[in-house]
Coordinates of C-alpha atoms and ligand atoms in Angstrom, one line a residue:
M1 CA -6.6 97.6 -213.7
F2 CA -7.0 93.8 -213.3
F3 CA -3.5 93.2 -214.4
K4 CA -2.1 95.9 -212.1
F5 CA -3.9 94.1 -209.3
L6 CA -2.4 90.8 -210.3
G7 CA 1.0 92.5 -210.4
L8 CA 0.5 93.9 -207.0
C9 CA -0.5 90.4 -205.7
A10 CA 2.6 88.9 -207.3
F11 CA 4.8 91.6 -205.7
L12 CA 3.3 91.1 -202.3
G13 CA 3.6 87.4 -202.7
A14 CA 7.2 87.7 -203.5
I15 CA 7.8 89.8 -200.5
S16 CA 6.1 87.4 -198.1
L17 CA 7.9 84.5 -199.7
S18 CA 11.3 86.1 -199.3
T19 CA 10.4 87.2 -195.8
G20 CA 9.4 83.6 -194.9
F21 CA 12.6 82.3 -196.5
N22 CA 14.7 84.7 -194.5
V23 CA 13.1 83.8 -191.2
T24 CA 13.7 80.1 -192.0
S25 CA 17.2 80.6 -193.0
N26 CA 18.0 82.7 -190.0
L27 CA 16.9 79.8 -187.8
I28 CA 18.9 77.3 -189.7
E29 CA 22.0 79.2 -190.6
A30 CA 23.5 79.6 -187.2
P31 CA 27.1 80.5 -187.6
F32 CA 29.0 77.3 -187.3
V33 CA 32.7 77.8 -187.0
K34 CA 35.4 75.4 -188.1
I35 CA 37.8 74.5 -185.3
G36 CA 40.4 71.9 -186.2
S37 CA 38.5 69.4 -188.4
G38 CA 35.1 69.9 -186.7
Y39 CA 32.2 72.3 -187.2
Y40 CA 30.8 73.9 -184.1
Y41 CA 28.0 76.3 -183.0
I42 CA 28.8 77.9 -179.7
E43 CA 25.8 79.4 -177.9
N44 CA 27.1 82.0 -175.5
N45 CA 23.9 83.9 -174.8
L46 CA 20.9 81.5 -174.3
K47 CA 21.2 79.2 -171.3
K48 CA 19.1 76.1 -171.4
N49 CA 18.7 72.8 -169.7
W50 CA 20.5 69.8 -171.3
Y51 CA 17.3 68.6 -173.1
A52 CA 16.4 72.0 -174.5
A53 CA 20.0 72.5 -175.5
Y54 CA 20.0 69.2 -177.4
E55 CA 16.8 70.1 -179.1
S56 CA 18.2 73.4 -180.2
C57 CA 21.2 71.6 -181.8
R58 CA 18.9 69.1 -183.6
R59 CA 17.0 72.1 -185.1
L60 CA 20.4 73.1 -186.5
K61 CA 20.9 69.6 -188.0
A62 CA 23.6 69.1 -185.4
D63 CA 24.1 67.4 -182.0
L64 CA 25.5 68.6 -178.7
V65 CA 29.2 68.4 -179.0
T66 CA 31.0 65.0 -178.8
F67 CA 34.7 65.1 -177.8
E68 CA 36.4 62.2 -179.5
S69 CA 39.8 63.2 -178.1
V70 CA 41.6 65.4 -175.6
E71 CA 42.9 67.4 -178.6
E72 CA 39.4 68.2 -179.7
L73 CA 38.4 69.3 -176.2
D74 CA 41.5 71.5 -175.9
M75 CA 40.9 73.2 -179.3
V76 CA 37.2 74.0 -178.6
S77 CA 37.9 75.1 -175.0
Q78 CA 40.7 77.4 -176.2
Y79 CA 38.4 78.9 -178.8
I80 CA 35.7 79.6 -176.1
L81 CA 38.1 80.8 -173.4
N82 CA 38.3 84.5 -174.5
S83 CA 34.6 85.0 -174.8
K84 CA 33.1 82.5 -172.4
T85 CA 29.9 83.6 -170.6
D86 CA 29.3 80.5 -168.5
V87 CA 31.2 78.2 -166.2
M88 CA 29.9 75.1 -168.1
Y89 CA 28.8 74.4 -171.7
W90 CA 26.6 71.4 -172.3
A91 CA 28.0 68.5 -174.3
S92 CA 26.3 65.3 -175.5
G93 CA 27.6 63.0 -172.7
T94 CA 25.1 61.5 -170.3
D95 CA 24.7 58.5 -167.9
L96 CA 20.9 58.8 -167.8
A97 CA 20.6 55.2 -169.2
E98 CA 22.9 53.6 -166.7
E99 CA 24.3 55.4 -163.6
G100 CA 28.0 55.8 -163.8
S101 CA 28.3 54.7 -167.5
H102 CA 28.8 57.9 -169.4
V103 CA 28.2 57.8 -173.1
W104 CA 27.9 60.3 -175.9
F105 CA 24.3 60.5 -176.7
S106 CA 25.2 61.5 -180.3
N107 CA 26.8 58.2 -181.1
G108 CA 26.4 55.8 -178.1
Q109 CA 30.2 55.6 -177.6
P110 CA 31.8 55.7 -174.1
V111 CA 33.2 59.0 -172.8
Y112 CA 37.0 58.6 -172.5
S113 CA 38.2 58.8 -169.0
D114 CA 41.0 61.3 -169.7
L115 CA 38.5 64.0 -170.7
W116 CA 37.2 64.6 -167.2
C117 CA 38.2 67.3 -164.8
P118 CA 40.0 65.9 -161.7
G119 CA 37.4 64.3 -159.3
Q120 CA 34.7 64.1 -162.0
P121 CA 32.3 62.6 -162.7
D122 CA 31.2 62.7 -159.1
N123 CA 27.4 62.5 -159.5
K124 CA 27.1 65.1 -156.7
D125 CA 24.1 64.6 -154.4
G126 CA 23.1 61.7 -156.7
G127 CA 21.7 64.0 -159.3
E128 CA 24.2 64.7 -162.0
H129 CA 23.6 62.8 -165.2
C130 CA 24.4 65.2 -168.0
D131 CA 27.9 66.2 -169.0
G132 CA 29.4 69.6 -170.0
L133 CA 32.6 71.3 -170.7
W134 CA 33.6 72.8 -167.4
F135 CA 35.8 75.8 -167.0
E136 CA 37.0 75.3 -163.4
S137 CA 39.5 77.7 -162.0
E138 CA 42.7 75.9 -163.1
T139 CA 41.5 73.1 -165.2
I140 CA 39.2 72.6 -168.2
G141 CA 37.5 69.3 -168.8
L142 CA 34.2 67.4 -168.5
N143 CA 32.0 67.6 -165.5
D144 CA 28.7 65.8 -164.9
G145 CA 26.0 68.2 -163.9
N146 CA 22.3 68.3 -163.1
C147 CA 20.4 68.0 -166.4
G148 CA 17.9 70.6 -165.4
M149 CA 20.4 73.3 -164.8
L150 CA 20.6 76.1 -167.4
H151 CA 23.9 76.4 -169.2
C152 CA 25.3 77.6 -172.5
Y153 CA 26.0 74.9 -175.0
I154 CA 28.0 73.7 -177.9
C155 CA 26.6 72.1 -181.0
E156 CA 28.7 70.0 -183.4
A157 CA 27.8 69.2 -187.0
T158 CA 29.4 66.4 -189.0
Q159 CA 29.4 68.5 -192.2
P160 CA 30.1 72.1 -192.9
I161 CA 26.4 73.0 -193.2
N162 CA 26.0 76.7 -193.2
C163 CA 29.5 77.2 -192.0
M164 CA 30.8 80.7 -192.4
Q165 CA 32.2 81.3 -195.8
K166 CA 35.7 82.2 -194.6
H167 CA 36.0 78.8 -193.0
L168 CA 34.5 77.0 -196.0
M169 CA 37.1 78.6 -198.2
Q170 CA 40.0 77.4 -196.2
Ligands
LIG1 CA1 33.6 65.8 -182.1
LIG2 CA1 30.0 66.7 -161.2

């Protein structure tokens, strides 16, 4: 009887362990997709302010997206275009440290001027310090927005962590 009890405890322990593991892995294993040579997690459902979006990416061992080139911005925006649910997706650019000097918070490098939508960044009403990928009617590019606004967001990982198998196998 005692051994049966031990066995039951071990069984229940195994269940709780596996349950705990699954919960953890669900949080971490967000489906990153490979686009070009980068790895991205595109959040189309939950809208968050810039800070909360950044925190969410960090929990996935990633950052908000950093566009190193027009080509990268084009590839990611084309991928999003068919299923987009928001007019803007947060990226890691910001000028919170120095007004008018937009840098990628992920690496401290300046944001290239050719990535902006025409007329941006405009710091509208003096309150736009966080940058996002903006799907304007005709053009797609960066726009500075109010950091407190709720938007979808894009995380970028430097390594293929938890990337979907089909992309890992390419
Ligand atoms: Ca990048
Ligand atoms: Ca703006």
